[in-house]
Structures are given as structure tokens and as C-alpha cells.
Amino acid sequence: MAKPISFARGAPSLDIVDVDDLRDAAQRAFANDPGGVTAYGTSIGYPPLRQWIAERHQVDPQRVLVTNGSMQADAFLFEALIEPGDSVIVERPTYDRTLLSLRNRGADVRAVELEPDGIDVAAVDRVLAAGARPKLAHIIPNFQNPAGYTLSADKRERLLELARDREITIFEDDPYVALRFEGAPLPTMLSMDPGETVVYASSFSKTVCPGIRVGYLVGPAELIARVVKIATQTYISPSMVSQAIVHQFCLSGALESSIESVRKALHERADALCEALERELPEARFVKPLGGYFLWVDLPRGADVGALFEAAAERGVQFVKGSDFVLDGGDSSLRLAYSGVTPEEIEEGVKRLAEAYHQLAPVADEDAA
Ligand SMILES: Cc1ncc(COP(=O)(O)O)c(C=O)c1O
């Protein structure tokens, strides 16, 4: 059996996790604040980290809740806002776990096409004109999971305007924001919103490491107060140990250096993936990501990604099928995560993927013709 190469998980490989600085941060956390680190703490999170996040986003700390990963923040937010039957706009494709979580809550999920410059705002308008009254629009603005696309400045403005007019809350889910390869960062919708239209989530999973499980929510104070109650009832408090470690990591400047090394490695990996696909699998259509962890591949119409998944697995290569990120369709698309593989593994993995595709492709290509 060939050495396994996984393009499946949206997680960093160990070589880009700053383990030494994390160990030092843990030592300082226990030495400087043994009481705060070892107590239950409070459901709002470790107060000094909450303060640090509030300053970073220039908001009052009352508007911040620090959680065990941003997935937990999503779950609390949905519990606070979404009743069965409530309509929610999502991007198509979108993060599979959000999709599942909304469906499990009985939400009426309205998927709106995602374009390379972000959600099709005109299509959102059409959904509204057709009578939908969504409470929430879930948007992953930067280097989207799974597509790798980024919402343009213009669409950020238009979306906010539409949301304000129609009293829709925008849930800006932004764990990849710091991982831009080139060009100037775009403002968050949170920072563009003078009112209470946006609830923002982010995470240290993609910049520090996922195992630390620290994420957060920033929103209107009244909503955050409601979410805090849910958090208290759920787990008393999140992990003070993890949050104190992240706080020390941030204070020491290790966060900035970690972001820099993760960003550099991911940029190299994204370049290696695009070059390998262009060479080995010219049938693949994709938009080169400007940052983040993911690349979305469309294969010619008729390509059977289910069969490709099996054929690739026989060659030790894993990816996630496009159909996992949509309510229906997505059968000729796939998501490749380049975060957990080195450029050498990417080369080898794409060769095997292309070999699997070309073995299956004659049928697909004829169908597409
Ligand atoms: C868009 C998006 N939101 C949330 C999460 C969950 O992140 P966390 O590890 O902070 O729970 C992910 C993880 O892949 C993600 O891609």
C-alpha cells in the first residue's frame, strides 16, 4: 500500500505548529496565574484573553465570549437564535459542519451560490424577493471553507446594506482571516457595521493549533449575554488552561510569528498544489486561493467524484467530496486541503489523484462531450 497522503483534513501539519512557544506559554500561564488557570473560571472565558480579543477588534469586552473552539461558539449562537423552521442563508458550497448543525436544529436552509468573489448578493436579493424571511446569513468571508474564495469589499458593503434593510443577522465566520498570502486585508463586516447586524466568530485553531480548542464570538452585548447563559448551563466554563496558554502565546508575540510561518508554508503549499494540478490534471478547474487552507476543484460535468474517491483511496489519497458541502449536487467537485501536506506530498498526491481520474475519465469525458 502506498504511503497515505491526505488532502482531507483542514488542519495544519505538525511542522507548522509552534510547539516550543506553546510549551513556554503554558509554563508562564501556570507560573503567573495559578489561581486563574486552575479554577473553574467563568463562562465568558479567561478574562485576560477576552480583554485581549476585545482590544484586537476594538469592541467592549461585554461583546466577547471565548469558547472551546469556534464550533462551540457556532452551536451556542444557533441555540440562541434558531428555532425549527427558521430560514437561514448559507453559501453554496459551505462548511459541512455548519450545514449539519443547522439542519439538526430544523432550520430551513437556503443555499445561495458562492462565486469567486463571494456569495452572489443579487441571488440573495432574489431569495428575499421570493418571500423568504431569513433570520441569519452564515458567511465565511475569507479563504472560504471549502472553496477558498474571498468576499470582495464591494459585496461586503452590499450584503451589509441588504441585511440592515431586511433585519437579517450576518454571522461572519472568519477563522482564516489572518492567513492571507498577498495583498491588503479587507475590513471585517463586523468593523464596517456601526449597528448590531453582525455576529463575528474566529478561532486560534488555524493559526496556533486546533488541539488548543480556543475560539470566540463577538456580537451585540444583549445577544452575547443570552449566549453566556447557554454557555453556563452547558459547561459551567470553557477550559481556562487552554485560554490562559493562548493568552500568554499572544502576549509574547508568538502569535504573530506563528501566523507568519503558517502563512508562508501554506502559500508554498497552495502554489505547489496549483502547479501540480495544472500539469497532472489539466481537466481540473479551480481558482487559485489568496490565502487559507483549501482549494475547490470542479471536474468536467459527468465526472464521478464518488468513484474517484474510491479510486484515490486505493492509491492512499484522501479528499472530501464536493457533495458533502451542499444540500444537493456537487457530484463533480471536490475539496483539497493543502494545510496538512508538504509540497513533496502534494506532488505525489496529485500524481496519484490524476492517475485515478484518468483511469476513470474516458466514460466521464464522453458523457461531458
Ligand atoms: C468556517 C469554519 N468555521 C468554524 C470552524 C471550526 O473551527 P474550530 O476549530 O475553532 O472549532 C472551521 C474549521 O474547520 C471552519 O472552517
JSON list of C-alpha atoms and ligand atoms in Angstrom, two decimals, residues 10-11 68-74 94-95 97-98 138 140 144-145 173-176 201-206 209-210 213-216 294 335, ligand 1:
[
{"chain": "A", "resi": 10, "resn": "GLY", "atom": "CA", "xyz": [-8.48, 21.22, 7.36]},
{"chain": "A", "resi": 11, "resn": "ALA", "atom": "CA", "xyz": [-5.72, 21.04, 9.95]},
{"chain": "A", "resi": 68, "resn": "ASN", "atom": "CA", "xyz": [-13.83, 25.83, 23.31]},
{"chain": "A", "resi": 69, "resn": "GLY", "atom": "CA", "xyz": [-13.18, 26.33, 19.59]},
{"chain": "A", "resi": 70, "resn": "SER", "atom": "CA", "xyz": [-15.37, 28.44, 17.31]},
{"chain": "A", "resi": 71, "resn": "MET", "atom": "CA", "xyz": [-17.54, 25.40, 16.52]},
{"chain": "A", "resi": 72, "resn": "GLN", "atom": "CA", "xyz": [-18.80, 25.70, 20.10]},
{"chain": "A", "resi": 73, "resn": "ALA", "atom": "CA", "xyz": [-19.45, 29.40, 19.51]},
{"chain": "A", "resi": 74, "resn": "ASP", "atom": "CA", "xyz": [-21.50, 28.48, 16.40]},
{"chain": "A", "resi": 94, "resn": "THR", "atom": "CA", "xyz": [-20.33, 25.80, 2.66]},
{"chain": "A", "resi": 95, "resn": "TYR", "atom": "CA", "xyz": [-18.61, 24.29, 5.70]},
{"chain": "A", "resi": 97, "resn": "ARG", "atom": "CA", "xyz": [-20.36, 21.00, 9.93]},
{"chain": "A", "resi": 98, "resn": "THR", "atom": "CA", "xyz": [-22.34, 24.26, 9.88]},
{"chain": "A", "resi": 138, "resn": "HIS", "atom": "CA", "xyz": [-23.88, 32.46, 7.51]},
{"chain": "A", "resi": 140, "resn": "ILE", "atom": "CA", "xyz": [-17.29, 32.70, 5.59]},
{"chain": "A", "resi": 144, "resn": "GLN", "atom": "CA", "xyz": [-13.77, 30.15, 2.43]},
{"chain": "A", "resi": 145, "resn": "ASN", "atom": "CA", "xyz": [-14.11, 26.57, 3.61]},
{"chain": "A", "resi": 173, "resn": "ASP", "atom": "CA", "xyz": [-17.44, 33.07, 10.42]},
{"chain": "A", "resi": 174, "resn": "ASP", "atom": "CA", "xyz": [-13.81, 34.07, 9.99]},
{"chain": "A", "resi": 175, "resn": "PRO", "atom": "CA", "xyz": [-11.18, 31.57, 11.19]},
{"chain": "A", "resi": 176, "resn": "TYR", "atom": "CA", "xyz": [-8.86, 32.07, 8.19]},
{"chain": "A", "resi": 201, "resn": "ALA", "atom": "CA", "xyz": [-16.65, 34.27, 15.13]},
{"chain": "A", "resi": 202, "resn": "SER", "atom": "CA", "xyz": [-13.00, 33.40, 14.84]},
{"chain": "A", "resi": 203, "resn": "SER", "atom": "CA", "xyz": [-10.55, 30.89, 16.20]},
{"chain": "A", "resi": 204, "resn": "PHE", "atom": "CA", "xyz": [-6.97, 30.12, 17.12]},
{"chain": "A", "resi": 205, "resn": "SER", "atom": "CA", "xyz": [-7.28, 26.65, 15.53]},
{"chain": "A", "resi": 206, "resn": "LYS", "atom": "CA", "xyz": [-5.87, 27.66, 12.16]},
{"chain": "A", "resi": 209, "resn": "CYS", "atom": "CA", "xyz": [-3.28, 24.74, 16.60]},
{"chain": "A", "resi": 210, "resn": "PRO", "atom": "CA", "xyz": [-6.68, 23.06, 16.65]},
{"chain": "A", "resi": 213, "resn": "ARG", "atom": "CA", "xyz": [-9.66, 24.42, 21.21]},
{"chain": "A", "resi": 214, "resn": "VAL", "atom": "CA", "xyz": [-9.97, 28.17, 21.62]},
{"chain": "A", "resi": 215, "resn": "GLY", "atom": "CA", "xyz": [-12.38, 30.23, 19.54]},
{"chain": "A", "resi": 216, "resn": "TYR", "atom": "CA", "xyz": [-14.66, 33.21, 20.17]},
{"chain": "A", "resi": 294, "resn": "PHE", "atom": "CA", "xyz": [-8.44, 24.98, 0.84]},
{"chain": "A", "resi": 335, "resn": "ARG", "atom": "CA", "xyz": [-12.19, 19.95, -1.80]},
{"chain": "B", "resi": 1, "resn": "LIG", "atom": "C1", "xyz": [-15.55, 28.07, 8.51]},
{"chain": "B", "resi": 1, "resn": "LIG", "atom": "C2", "xyz": [-15.21, 27.35, 9.77]},
{"chain": "B", "resi": 1, "resn": "LIG", "atom": "N1", "xyz": [-15.84, 27.65, 10.90]},
{"chain": "B", "resi": 1, "resn": "LIG", "atom": "C3", "xyz": [-15.56, 27.02, 12.05]},
{"chain": "B", "resi": 1, "resn": "LIG", "atom": "C4", "xyz": [-14.60, 26.03, 12.11]},
{"chain": "B", "resi": 1, "resn": "LIG", "atom": "C5", "xyz": [-14.36, 25.35, 13.42]},
{"chain": "B", "resi": 1, "resn": "LIG", "atom": "O1", "xyz": [-13.19, 25.79, 13.99]},
{"chain": "B", "resi": 1, "resn": "LIG", "atom": "P1", "xyz": [-12.76, 25.48, 15.48]},
{"chain": "B", "resi": 1, "resn": "LIG", "atom": "O2", "xyz": [-11.60, 24.54, 15.42]},
{"chain": "B", "resi": 1, "resn": "LIG", "atom": "O3", "xyz": [-12.38, 26.82, 16.04]},
{"chain": "B", "resi": 1, "resn": "LIG", "atom": "O4", "xyz": [-13.92, 24.88, 16.22]},
{"chain": "B", "resi": 1, "resn": "LIG", "atom": "C6", "xyz": [-13.93, 25.65, 10.95]},
{"chain": "B", "resi": 1, "resn": "LIG", "atom": "C7", "xyz": [-12.95, 24.55, 10.97]},
{"chain": "B", "resi": 1, "resn": "LIG", "atom": "O5", "xyz": [-12.55, 23.99, 10.00]},
{"chain": "B", "resi": 1, "resn": "LIG", "atom": "C8", "xyz": [-14.23, 26.34, 9.75]},
{"chain": "B", "resi": 1, "resn": "LIG", "atom": "O6", "xyz": [-13.62, 26.04, 8.59]}
]
